[in-house]
Every structure is written in structure tokens, then in C-alpha cells.
CSV table of C-alpha atoms and ligand atoms in Angstrom, one decimal:
chain,number,residue,atom,x,y,z
L,1,MET,CA,92.8,32.0,247.1
L,2,ILE,CA,93.1,27.6,248.2
L,3,GLY,CA,94.0,26.4,244.9
L,4,GLN,CA,93.4,23.4,242.9
L,5,THR,CA,95.5,20.8,242.7
L,6,ALA,CA,97.9,22.8,239.2
L,7,ALA,CA,96.3,21.3,236.4
L,8,LYS,CA,98.9,20.7,234.1
L,9,PRO,CA,100.3,17.6,235.4
L,10,LEU,CA,97.2,16.5,235.9
L,11,LEU,CA,96.3,17.1,232.2
L,12,GLY,CA,99.1,14.1,231.5
L,13,LEU,CA,98.3,11.8,234.3
L,14,ALA,CA,94.3,13.3,233.4
L,15,VAL,CA,95.3,11.2,229.8
L,16,LEU,CA,97.2,9.0,230.9
L,17,ALA,CA,94.3,7.6,233.1
L,18,ILE,CA,91.9,7.9,230.7
L,19,LEU,CA,93.9,5.5,228.3
L,20,ALA,CA,94.0,3.2,231.3
L,21,MET,CA,90.3,2.9,232.1
L,22,SER,CA,89.5,2.1,228.6
L,23,PHE,CA,91.0,-1.3,229.3
L,24,SER,CA,89.9,-1.9,232.6
L,25,CYS,CA,86.7,-1.4,235.0
L,26,GLN,CA,85.4,2.1,232.9
L,27,MET,CA,82.1,-0.7,230.5
L,28,PRO,CA,82.3,1.1,226.9
L,29,ALA,CA,79.6,3.8,226.8
L,30,GLN,CA,77.1,1.5,224.0
L,31,ALA,CA,77.5,-1.4,227.3
L,32,VAL,CA,75.2,0.9,229.2
L,33,GLY,CA,73.0,2.4,227.2
L,34,ASP,CA,72.3,-2.2,226.0
L,35,GLU,CA,71.1,-2.2,229.8
L,36,SER,CA,67.9,-4.1,229.6
L,37,GLN,CA,64.6,-3.3,231.8
L,38,HIS,CA,65.4,-7.1,233.7
L,39,GLN,CA,68.8,-6.2,234.7
L,40,ARG,CA,67.5,-2.1,235.4
L,41,ASP,CA,65.1,-3.8,238.0
L,42,GLN,CA,67.4,-5.0,239.3
L,43,ARG,CA,70.1,-2.5,239.7
L,44,MET,CA,67.5,-0.4,241.1
L,45,GLU,CA,65.8,-2.6,243.2
L,46,TRP,CA,66.9,-1.7,246.5
L,47,TRP,CA,66.2,1.4,245.9
L,48,ARG,CA,63.1,0.8,245.2
L,49,GLU,CA,62.7,-1.3,248.1
L,50,ALA,CA,64.4,1.0,250.5
L,51,LYS,CA,61.8,4.0,250.1
L,52,PHE,CA,63.2,6.5,253.2
L,53,GLY,CA,66.8,8.6,252.6
L,54,MET,CA,68.2,11.2,254.9
L,55,PHE,CA,69.7,13.7,253.1
L,56,ILE,CA,72.9,15.8,255.1
L,57,HIS,CA,73.9,19.2,253.9
L,58,TRP,CA,77.1,20.0,255.9
L,59,GLY,CA,79.6,22.0,254.6
L,60,LEU,CA,81.5,25.2,255.4
L,61,TYR,CA,77.9,27.2,255.3
L,62,ALA,CA,77.4,25.9,258.8
L,63,VAL,CA,79.8,28.6,260.3
L,64,PRO,CA,77.6,31.9,259.6
L,65,ALA,CA,74.4,29.9,259.6
L,66,GLY,CA,72.3,31.7,258.5
L,67,GLN,CA,73.7,35.8,259.2
L,68,TRP,CA,76.8,37.2,257.6
L,69,GLU,CA,78.9,40.9,259.1
L,70,GLY,CA,75.7,41.2,261.7
L,71,LYS,CA,72.8,40.4,259.6
L,72,GLU,CA,70.8,38.0,259.4
L,73,ILE,CA,70.3,36.8,255.2
L,74,GLY,CA,67.7,35.5,253.6
L,75,GLY,CA,66.8,32.1,251.6
L,76,ILE,CA,68.1,28.4,252.4
L,77,GLY,CA,71.7,29.0,254.3
L,78,GLU,CA,73.8,26.7,252.0
L,79,TRP,CA,73.0,29.3,249.7
L,80,ILE,CA,74.9,32.5,251.7
L,81,MET,CA,78.0,32.8,249.5
L,82,ASN,CA,75.6,33.9,246.8
L,83,LYS,CA,73.0,36.0,248.6
L,84,ALA,CA,75.2,37.4,250.7
L,85,GLN,CA,77.8,38.2,247.6
L,86,ILE,CA,80.5,36.6,249.5
L,87,PRO,CA,83.6,37.1,247.7
L,88,VAL,CA,85.7,34.3,247.1
L,89,SER,CA,88.9,35.0,249.4
L,90,GLU,CA,86.3,35.4,252.7
L,91,TYR,CA,84.3,32.8,252.1
L,92,GLU,CA,87.4,29.8,251.9
L,93,ALA,CA,88.3,31.6,255.6
L,94,LEU,CA,85.7,29.8,257.1
L,95,ALA,CA,87.5,26.7,256.2
L,96,ALA,CA,90.2,28.0,259.3
L,97,ARG,CA,86.5,28.4,261.2
L,98,PHE,CA,85.3,24.6,260.8
L,99,ASN,CA,85.8,22.7,263.3
L,100,PRO,CA,83.5,20.0,264.4
L,101,VAL,CA,84.7,17.9,267.3
L,102,LYS,CA,81.3,16.6,267.6
L,103,PHE,CA,81.2,15.3,264.8
L,104,ASP,CA,80.4,11.3,265.3
L,105,ALA,CA,79.9,9.1,262.4
L,106,GLU,CA,78.4,6.5,264.4
L,107,GLN,CA,76.3,8.4,265.5
L,108,TRP,CA,74.4,10.3,262.7
L,109,VAL,CA,74.3,6.4,260.7
L,110,ARG,CA,72.9,5.5,264.0
L,111,LEU,CA,70.7,8.0,264.6
L,112,ALA,CA,69.8,7.5,260.1
L,113,LYS,CA,69.0,3.9,260.5
L,114,ASN,CA,66.4,3.7,263.4
L,115,ALA,CA,64.9,6.4,262.0
L,116,GLY,CA,63.5,3.4,259.2
L,117,MET,CA,66.4,5.5,256.8
L,118,LYS,CA,68.2,2.5,254.5
L,119,TYR,CA,70.0,4.9,252.8
L,120,ILE,CA,72.1,8.7,253.4
L,121,VAL,CA,72.9,11.3,250.5
L,122,ILE,CA,75.3,13.8,251.7
L,123,THR,CA,76.9,17.0,249.8
L,124,SER,CA,80.4,15.9,249.0
L,125,LYS,CA,80.4,19.2,247.5
L,126,HIS,CA,77.5,21.7,247.3
L,127,HIS,CA,78.1,25.0,245.1
L,128,ASP,CA,80.5,26.4,246.9
L,129,GLY,CA,83.3,24.0,246.2
L,130,PHE,CA,84.1,23.2,249.6
L,131,SER,CA,85.0,19.2,249.3
L,132,LEU,CA,84.4,17.0,252.7
L,133,TRP,CA,87.2,14.3,251.4
L,134,ASP,CA,90.6,14.7,251.3
L,135,SER,CA,90.4,15.1,247.9
L,136,LYS,CA,94.0,14.9,246.0
L,137,VAL,CA,93.1,17.2,243.1
L,138,SER,CA,92.0,19.6,245.5
L,139,ARG,CA,93.1,21.9,248.8
L,140,TYR,CA,90.1,23.3,249.4
L,141,ASP,CA,88.5,20.9,251.3
L,142,ILE,CA,87.7,19.3,255.1
L,143,VAL,CA,91.1,17.8,255.4
L,144,ASP,CA,93.6,20.0,253.9
L,145,ALA,CA,92.3,23.7,255.0
L,146,THR,CA,90.4,23.3,258.3
L,147,PRO,CA,91.4,22.5,262.4
L,148,PHE,CA,89.8,19.6,262.0
L,149,LYS,CA,92.0,17.9,259.3
L,150,ARG,CA,90.0,14.3,259.0
L,151,ASP,CA,88.7,13.2,255.8
L,152,VAL,CA,84.3,12.6,257.2
L,153,LEU,CA,82.9,10.7,254.5
L,154,LYS,CA,85.4,8.1,254.7
L,155,GLU,CA,84.2,8.2,259.0
L,156,LEU,CA,80.9,8.4,257.3
L,157,SER,CA,81.4,5.4,255.1
L,158,ARG,CA,82.8,2.9,257.5
L,159,ALA,CA,79.8,3.3,259.3
L,160,CYS,CA,77.3,3.0,256.3
L,161,ALA,CA,78.9,-0.4,255.9
L,162,LYS,CA,79.3,-1.3,259.9
L,163,TYR,CA,75.0,-0.6,260.1
L,164,GLY,CA,73.7,-1.5,256.7
L,165,ILE,CA,73.2,1.7,255.5
L,166,ARG,CA,74.3,2.4,251.9
L,167,LEU,CA,76.3,6.1,251.2
L,168,CYS,CA,75.5,8.3,247.9
L,169,PHE,CA,77.3,11.5,247.1
L,170,TYR,CA,75.4,14.5,246.1
L,171,HIS,CA,77.5,16.1,244.1
L,172,SER,CA,77.3,19.7,242.6
L,173,ILE,CA,78.2,20.9,239.4
L,174,MET,CA,78.5,24.1,238.9
L,175,ASP,CA,81.2,25.2,241.5
L,176,TRP,CA,81.6,29.0,243.0
L,177,HIS,CA,85.3,28.1,243.8
L,178,HIS,CA,86.8,26.9,241.0
L,179,PRO,CA,88.3,29.3,238.1
L,180,ASP,CA,87.3,27.8,235.2
L,181,ALA,CA,84.6,27.0,236.2
L,182,GLN,CA,83.0,30.4,237.1
L,183,GLY,CA,80.8,32.2,234.4
L,184,PRO,CA,79.0,35.1,234.1
L,185,HIS,CA,75.6,33.6,235.0
L,186,TRP,CA,77.0,33.1,238.5
L,187,PRO,CA,79.7,35.2,240.1
L,188,THR,CA,81.4,34.8,242.9
L,189,TYR,CA,80.8,38.5,243.0
L,190,ASN,CA,84.9,39.0,242.3
L,191,THR,CA,85.2,38.2,238.8
L,192,LYS,CA,83.6,40.0,236.6
L,193,LYS,CA,84.1,37.3,233.3
L,194,LYS,CA,81.5,37.7,231.4
L,195,GLU,CA,82.4,33.6,229.8
L,196,ASN,CA,84.7,30.9,230.3
L,197,PRO,CA,86.5,29.4,228.1
L,198,ASN,CA,87.8,26.6,230.9
L,199,PHE,CA,84.5,25.0,231.9
L,200,GLY,CA,85.8,22.3,229.7
L,201,ARG,CA,88.8,21.9,231.8
L,202,TYR,CA,87.5,22.0,235.1
L,203,VAL,CA,85.1,19.1,233.9
L,204,GLU,CA,88.3,17.0,232.3
L,205,ASN,CA,90.1,18.1,235.0
L,206,TYR,CA,88.5,18.9,238.1
L,207,LEU,CA,85.6,17.5,237.8
L,208,LYS,CA,85.6,14.4,236.7
L,209,PRO,CA,88.6,13.3,239.0
L,210,GLN,CA,87.1,14.3,242.4
L,211,ILE,CA,83.5,12.2,241.5
L,212,LYS,CA,86.0,9.2,240.6
L,213,GLU,CA,87.6,9.8,243.7
L,214,LEU,CA,84.7,9.5,245.3
L,215,LEU,CA,83.2,6.6,243.6
L,216,THR,CA,86.8,4.7,244.0
L,217,GLY,CA,87.9,5.3,247.6
L,218,TYR,CA,84.7,5.4,250.0
L,219,GLY,CA,83.0,1.6,249.5
L,220,ASP,CA,79.8,0.8,247.9
L,221,ILE,CA,78.3,3.8,246.5
L,222,GLY,CA,74.5,3.5,246.3
L,223,VAL,CA,73.5,6.6,244.1
L,224,LEU,CA,75.1,9.7,242.4
L,225,TRP,CA,72.4,12.5,243.2
L,226,PHE,CA,74.1,15.1,240.4
L,227,ASP,CA,72.8,19.9,240.9
L,228,GLY,CA,74.0,22.7,239.7
L,229,GLN,CA,73.3,21.3,236.3
L,230,TRP,CA,71.3,23.9,235.6
L,231,VAL,CA,74.2,26.1,234.7
L,232,PRO,CA,74.2,27.0,230.7
L,233,GLU,CA,78.2,25.9,230.3
L,234,TRP,CA,76.3,22.5,231.2
L,235,ASN,CA,75.0,20.8,227.9
L,236,GLU,CA,72.4,17.3,227.4
L,237,ASP,CA,76.8,15.8,226.0
L,238,TYR,CA,78.5,16.7,229.6
L,239,GLY,CA,74.7,15.2,231.1
L,240,ASP,CA,75.4,12.0,228.8
L,241,ASP,CA,79.5,11.2,229.1
L,242,MET,CA,78.8,11.7,232.7
L,243,TYR,CA,76.7,9.5,233.0
L,244,ALA,CA,78.2,6.9,231.3
L,245,PHE,CA,81.5,7.7,233.1
L,246,VAL,CA,79.7,6.7,236.1
L,247,ARG,CA,78.4,4.0,235.2
L,248,GLY,CA,81.9,3.5,233.6
L,249,LEU,CA,83.2,3.3,237.5
L,250,LYS,CA,80.8,1.9,239.7
L,251,PRO,CA,78.1,-0.3,236.3
L,252,ASP,CA,75.3,-0.7,239.7
L,253,ILE,CA,75.5,3.4,240.8
L,254,ILE,CA,72.0,4.4,240.6
L,255,ILE,CA,71.8,8.3,238.8
L,256,ASN,CA,69.7,11.4,239.4
L,257,ASN,CA,68.3,13.2,237.0
L,258,ARG,CA,69.4,16.4,237.2
L,259,VAL,CA,73.2,14.9,235.9
L,260,GLY,CA,71.9,16.0,232.9
L,261,LYS,CA,69.2,18.8,231.4
L,262,LYS,CA,66.8,16.2,229.9
L,263,ARG,CA,63.9,15.5,231.0
L,264,GLU,CA,65.1,11.4,230.5
L,265,SER,CA,67.6,12.4,232.4
L,266,GLY,CA,69.0,10.0,234.7
L,267,ASP,CA,67.7,6.7,236.1
L,268,PHE,CA,64.8,8.5,238.5
L,269,GLY,CA,63.2,12.4,238.8
L,270,THR,CA,63.9,14.5,241.9
L,271,PRO,CA,61.2,16.9,243.0
L,272,GLU,CA,62.2,19.5,245.4
L,273,GLN,CA,60.4,20.5,248.3
L,274,ARG,CA,56.8,19.0,246.3
L,275,ILE,CA,54.8,16.2,246.9
L,276,PRO,CA,53.3,15.3,242.3
L,277,ALA,CA,50.3,15.0,242.9
L,278,LYS,CA,50.1,11.4,241.4
L,279,GLY,CA,53.4,10.8,241.4
L,280,LEU,CA,55.2,10.6,238.0
L,281,GLY,CA,53.7,8.7,236.5
L,282,GLY,CA,56.3,5.1,235.0
L,283,VAL,CA,59.2,6.9,236.3
L,284,ASP,CA,61.5,6.2,239.3
L,285,TRP,CA,61.2,9.1,241.4
L,286,GLU,CA,62.3,10.4,245.0
L,287,THR,CA,60.9,13.8,246.8
L,288,CYS,CA,63.6,16.5,248.9
L,289,MET,CA,62.0,18.1,251.7
L,290,THR,CA,63.5,20.4,254.5
L,291,MET,CA,62.8,19.3,257.6
L,292,ASN,CA,62.3,23.0,258.6
L,293,ASP,CA,63.0,25.3,255.8
L,294,THR,CA,67.0,25.8,254.7
L,295,TRP,CA,69.5,22.2,253.5
L,296,GLY,CA,72.0,23.8,255.5
L,297,PHE,CA,72.2,24.6,259.0
L,298,LYS,CA,70.3,27.9,260.1
L,299,LYS,CA,70.8,28.6,263.8
L,300,ASN,CA,67.5,31.2,263.8
L,301,ASP,CA,65.5,28.5,261.0
L,302,HIS,CA,62.4,27.8,263.6
L,303,ASN,CA,60.1,26.4,261.4
L,304,TRP,CA,59.6,22.2,261.9
L,305,LYS,CA,57.1,19.6,259.8
L,306,SER,CA,55.5,18.4,263.3
L,307,THR,CA,56.5,14.9,262.6
L,308,GLU,CA,52.7,13.8,262.6
L,309,ASP,CA,53.7,15.6,258.7
L,310,LEU,CA,56.5,13.5,258.2
L,311,VAL,CA,55.2,10.6,258.0
L,312,ARG,CA,52.0,11.3,256.4
L,313,LYS,CA,53.9,12.8,253.6
L,314,LEU,CA,56.0,9.5,254.0
L,315,VAL,CA,52.9,7.5,253.5
L,316,ASP,CA,51.8,9.5,250.8
L,317,ILE,CA,54.4,9.5,248.7
L,318,ALA,CA,54.6,6.2,248.9
L,319,SER,CA,51.3,5.4,247.6
L,320,LYS,CA,52.6,7.6,244.7
L,321,GLY,CA,55.2,5.1,243.8
L,322,GLY,CA,58.2,7.0,245.3
L,323,ASN,CA,60.8,7.0,248.0
L,324,PHE,CA,61.3,10.3,250.7
L,325,LEU,CA,64.9,11.7,250.9
L,326,LEU,CA,64.2,14.2,254.2
L,327,ASN,CA,66.9,16.3,255.0
L,328,VAL,CA,68.8,17.6,258.4
L,329,GLY,CA,71.3,20.6,258.3
L,330,PRO,CA,74.3,19.6,261.5
L,331,THR,CA,75.8,23.0,262.7
L,332,ALA,CA,79.1,23.4,262.1
L,333,GLU,CA,80.3,21.5,265.7
L,334,GLY,CA,79.2,18.4,263.7
L,335,THR,CA,76.0,17.9,265.5
L,336,ILE,CA,72.2,17.3,263.8
L,337,PRO,CA,69.7,20.0,265.5
L,338,GLY,CA,67.7,18.1,268.6
L,339,PRO,CA,64.8,19.3,266.2
L,340,SER,CA,65.2,17.0,263.8
L,341,VAL,CA,67.1,13.9,266.3
L,342,GLU,CA,63.0,14.3,268.3
L,343,ARG,CA,61.6,13.5,264.3
L,344,LEU,CA,64.1,11.1,263.2
L,345,LYS,CA,63.3,9.3,266.9
L,346,ALA,CA,59.5,9.8,266.3
L,347,MET,CA,59.8,8.3,262.3
L,348,GLY,CA,61.5,5.5,263.4
L,349,ARG,CA,58.3,4.8,266.4
L,350,TRP,CA,56.3,5.3,263.7
L,351,LEU,CA,58.6,2.6,261.0
L,352,LYS,CA,59.0,0.4,263.4
L,353,VAL,CA,55.9,-0.7,263.8
L,354,ASN,CA,53.7,-0.2,260.3
L,355,GLY,CA,57.2,-0.5,258.3
L,356,GLU,CA,55.4,-3.4,256.1
L,357,SER,CA,53.1,-1.2,254.9
L,358,ILE,CA,55.8,1.3,253.3
L,359,TYR,CA,59.1,-0.9,252.8
L,360,ASP,CA,59.2,-2.9,249.5
L,361,THR,CA,55.1,-1.6,248.9
L,362,THR,CA,54.0,-0.6,245.1
L,363,ALA,CA,51.5,2.4,244.6
L,364,ASN,CA,47.8,2.5,245.6
L,365,PRO,CA,45.7,0.8,243.2
L,366,LEU,CA,42.5,1.8,244.3
L,367,GLY,CA,42.9,5.6,242.8
L,368,GLU,CA,42.3,8.6,245.3
L,369,LEU,CA,40.8,8.3,249.2
L,370,ALA,CA,39.0,10.3,250.9
L,371,TRP,CA,39.7,9.1,254.5
L,372,GLY,CA,44.0,8.7,254.1
L,373,ARG,CA,45.9,6.8,251.6
L,374,CYS,CA,46.8,3.0,250.3
L,375,THR,CA,50.3,1.3,249.5
L,376,ALA,CA,50.3,-2.3,248.6
L,377,ARG,CA,52.2,-5.7,248.2
L,378,PRO,CA,50.9,-7.8,246.6
L,379,GLY,CA,48.0,-10.2,247.5
L,380,LYS,CA,47.9,-7.1,250.4
L,381,LEU,CA,46.3,-3.9,250.6
L,382,TYR,CA,47.5,-1.4,253.0
L,383,LEU,CA,45.1,1.0,254.5
L,384,HIS,CA,46.2,4.6,255.3
L,385,VAL,CA,43.3,5.8,257.9
L,386,PHE,CA,44.2,9.3,258.5
L,387,ASP,CA,40.4,10.8,260.0
L,388,ARG,CA,38.5,7.4,261.0
L,389,PRO,CA,35.5,8.5,259.2
L,390,GLU,CA,32.4,9.8,261.7
L,391,ASP,CA,30.1,7.0,261.0
L,392,GLY,CA,33.0,4.3,261.4
L,393,ARG,CA,32.4,2.8,257.2
L,394,LEU,CA,35.2,3.0,255.4
L,395,GLU,CA,34.9,2.7,252.1
L,396,LEU,CA,37.3,1.2,249.1
L,397,PRO,CA,37.0,1.9,245.5
L,398,GLY,CA,37.3,-1.5,243.3
L,399,VAL,CA,38.7,-4.0,245.0
L,400,LYS,CA,40.2,-6.2,242.7
L,401,GLY,CA,39.6,-9.8,244.1
L,402,LYS,CA,38.3,-11.9,247.2
L,403,ILE,CA,39.1,-10.3,250.4
L,404,LYS,CA,40.2,-13.0,252.6
L,405,LYS,CA,40.5,-11.1,255.7
L,406,VAL,CA,40.8,-7.2,257.3
L,407,CYS,CA,43.2,-6.5,260.2
L,408,PHE,CA,44.9,-4.1,262.7
L,409,LEU,CA,48.3,-4.6,261.2
L,410,ALA,CA,49.5,-3.2,264.4
L,411,ASP,CA,47.4,-6.2,266.2
L,412,ARG,CA,47.2,-9.2,263.7
L,413,LYS,CA,44.0,-10.6,266.1
L,414,ARG,CA,41.6,-7.4,265.4
L,415,GLN,CA,39.9,-7.8,263.3
L,416,LEU,CA,38.1,-5.9,261.3
L,417,VAL,CA,34.3,-6.5,259.5
L,418,PHE,CA,33.9,-5.7,256.3
L,419,SER,CA,31.3,-6.4,252.6
L,420,GLN,CA,32.2,-7.1,249.7
L,421,GLU,CA,29.8,-6.5,246.9
L,422,GLY,CA,31.0,-7.4,244.0
L,423,ASP,CA,34.7,-6.1,243.3
L,424,ASP,CA,33.3,-2.0,243.2
L,425,LYS,CA,32.4,-1.6,246.8
L,426,VAL,CA,34.0,-2.6,250.0
L,427,VAL,CA,33.0,-1.5,253.1
L,428,ILE,CA,35.1,-2.1,256.6
L,429,SER,CA,33.6,-1.5,260.0
L,430,LEU,CA,35.9,0.4,262.1
L,431,PRO,CA,35.4,0.1,265.6
L,432,GLY,CA,35.3,3.5,267.6
L,433,GLN,CA,39.1,3.5,269.4
L,434,GLY,CA,42.6,1.9,269.7
L,435,TYR,CA,43.7,4.6,266.7
L,436,ASP,CA,47.1,5.8,265.9
L,437,GLU,CA,46.7,9.6,265.4
L,438,ILE,CA,49.5,10.5,263.2
L,439,ASP,CA,48.6,6.6,260.7
L,440,THR,CA,46.4,3.6,261.5
L,441,VAL,CA,47.1,0.7,259.7
L,442,LEU,CA,44.7,-1.4,258.4
L,443,VAL,CA,45.9,-4.5,256.1
L,444,LEU,CA,43.2,-5.9,253.5
L,445,GLU,CA,44.5,-9.6,252.2
L,446,ILE,CA,43.3,-10.5,248.4
L,447,GLN,CA,42.7,-14.2,247.7
L,448,GLU,CA,45.5,-13.1,244.4
L,449,ASN,CA,43.1,-14.6,241.5
L,450,LYS,CA,44.6,-17.6,239.8
L,451,LYS,CA,46.3,-16.2,236.8
J,1,LIG,C1,68.9,22.3,244.7
J,1,LIG,C2,70.6,23.5,245.3
J,1,LIG,O1,70.4,24.8,245.2
J,1,LIG,C3,70.0,23.2,246.9
J,1,LIG,O2,70.8,24.4,247.9
J,1,LIG,C4,69.8,22.3,246.9
J,1,LIG,O3,71.4,21.5,247.5
J,1,LIG,C5,68.5,20.9,246.7
J,1,LIG,C6,69.0,19.8,247.3
J,1,LIG,O4,69.0,21.1,245.3
J,1,LIG,O5,67.7,23.6,245.1
J,1,LIG,C7,67.5,23.6,243.6
J,1,LIG,C8,68.0,22.9,242.5
J,1,LIG,C9,67.1,23.9,241.3
J,1,LIG,C10,65.7,24.3,241.5
J,1,LIG,C11,65.9,24.7,242.7
J,1,LIG,C12,66.4,24.4,244.3
J,1,LIG,N1,64.8,24.3,240.4
J,1,LIG,O6,65.5,23.5,239.9
J,1,LIG,O7,64.3,25.2,240.5
């Protein structure tokens, strides 16, 4: 079995490291809890403005790509070790076959940037326990265990810095490879342990040291996106401690809610594969979603969402005050599937024209709209017309303040006739042609009520 570095020497080092940290960068835990609303708003600002990010699920699971021993394995591709009940020794042999010679970090980052994405969240370690960077506490990583021998997270870090994209990491608490992390709930089918007294050792000697490697060696990490917190061994104390540990290493980092088991854990909620009907009121949140039906690459999953659907999902999420983390699952060769690339380029073209109506906007202040969605900035409403009303009359409920002008965002010279009876009823007359079949954005400028 490809091992983790022996825990014992680490234990001594860990004690020293913890002592050292307490006098250096680590913020005392109570300072984290004392963060003011203003400080928190400052920390969240870039993420709230960003609205749109790329999720990347990449690892050994791209090699089988949804098949095992000649059979199609159901479910999401990155869970194949679990779904096909693959013993650790057989699964880790995939490392010798993982040689993504077509991987090009700058190509991936340019794809994200040109799609209008502002951050990338990549799986540094998924549930299978394989590390996508050159870890010093494990040999089960892309440098030590594969013929590729390159630290892809280091290369991505450089590319993100070059193109102005925030690099973020998804990191799984659940680990199907580390012997101290196994439990009866997620047996790797060759360890029938009923319960694991060493989970604490896994957390202190492996999980936290790896996270420290990622937060101190790969540039300015924007978000730590935890997952796999549902294992019974993980509890609220672990979650609180991990939150403080991470913020102590990087005080301005953002951490998702899957660091813990409380509703209010972390800094933002993470609805998965769904858009909450009315958003998640009063909290920061981000919908994560696949473009087909799997996060990790599966060669036979061709159930791609349309570009229109993806753009309208982004608009819907932004109109409810959330972020959209849209996934790509690269192949074992290191390429992003063609249908993903095609959709991302098309989303980028739409955002190039209409990005002002998404980035740095706030949620719809008007209530439900039959013909589309609405996003806002101070003094402006962006009306996203999905379906032009047959009669050409676009009705708006409850616009507060006097409307100065209505025009097409794509061509501000194209002004529209409108009527406003008091605050309640606004009717905009829509011309018969010149629409974007995905989403036509109108800008409504409002006289701001003097404070
Ligand atoms: C998790 C992972 O298991 C999955 O592989 C992927 O990385 C996704 C983004 O996150 O999936 C989940 C997590 C939690 C639930 C369901 C799927 N849940 O709580 O129902």
C-alpha cells in the first residue's frame, strides 16, 4: 500500500510546529470569533462580486472513467472506488497509469477566464485520498506515485496568478485511503474495522499538515472548500477547530459550510445540484453543479446541459443572491471534455456583453417575474428577459424610485418606452425584434431617493 510518511517522527514535528505556530502567523482562535461584520464583509467582498467559478474534479478516478472490470459503474465518477467496491491496493494501482501528458495549466485557466469565471476550486484531495500536489506527508500523490511526477497544483497556482484568477481548493475530510481514517461507515472493502480509534491521529498528523502545505505553498488561496464532513467521526469540535486552524494560517481565507456539522458552520452555504427556490435568505451561498451528471470524468456520460440552461442558471442564481460553481471533469490525459469547453466559451461570449448584470450585483428586489429574472446595483435594475411577453408589454411590480431611462444593455442607444404609475406599476413596451435568444438584458436606471 502506498504509505503516508511514518506518523511517529511527524508527531514530534507536529508538537514543535504547533508551538511555533502559536507565536507566528496563527491568529488566536478568539480573534477569529471576534470578526466584526465590516471585517467579514471585507473578507467576503471579492467572492460576493465574483459570482461565477469553475469547479474541477480531477484525480485517479479519471483513469477508469466510470468503468471497472469491463462494466459500466453507476453513479458519479469520482465515487467509483466506493461504488465498485475496489480494494485500496487495486485502486492505488491506478496511480501508475495516471500520466496526464496533455495537462496545460495555462490552457485551463484561460478557459475559465474566457468563460467569465473569477475563481477555480480544484480537488486537492477527494474522498479517494489521492493528493494532486507534492505532499511531504504522503507518497500517495501525483509526484511520488505517478509517471507524471509534476505538481499540478503548483502549475495551476502560477497560471492563476498570471491570469488574475483566484485559486481555491476542495479538500475531503473523508479519506478512503489513510488507515487512520477508515471507519465502519465507509469501509474500503478490505478493512472491516468496526471503528477507528485513530481518527484523531489522522486529523492532527495528516489532514491538518496537508492543509497547511496547501495554504502555505501554493500562493494566495481564496477558498478552502471542505467536503466529506458527514463521517460520524467528524464532529462540531473538529469543525470549529479546523475553521480556526485554517483562518489562523490565512486570516482572509473563505471557508465553506462543509467544514462543520452546524447549520451556521463556515462562511457560505453549498446547495449541490440545485438552486434554492428563494435563495438562502440572509447568508452567503453558492450552488455547485455538474455540466452533465458526474463531477469526475465518465467516458459515457453525454447528458450535457445546454448553454441556454447554464446561462439561465447563472442568471437565476445571481438574481437570488448566490454564486455559481460550475464543474468540469478533466480526462486522465489532462484535457477538459469538448462539450464542456464549447459551453464555457459560449457562456463567456454572453458574459462579455452582459457581465455588468451579473458581477457585483445583488438579488432581485422586486419579487417573482413571469418573463425572467432581475439583478440589481445601486440605482439600477437589470431585467433579464427570458420570454418576451406576446403583447410586448413587460410589467414590473413595485419599482421604488423614479425611472430615468430604460435601454438594452447590449446597445444602450436602444432606449425603450415605459410608463410608471406611482411606485407600483411599471410597463415597458418591448420592440418586436433584436433579442438574445438566451437572455436579453434591459437596464432600468432609477433616480435614487435622496437620503
Ligand atoms: C460531495 C462529494 O461526495 C461528491 O463526490 C462531489 O465532490 C460533490 C461536490 O460533493 O457530494 C455530496 C455531498 C453531500 C451530499 C450529497 C453529495 N449530501 O449531503 O446529500
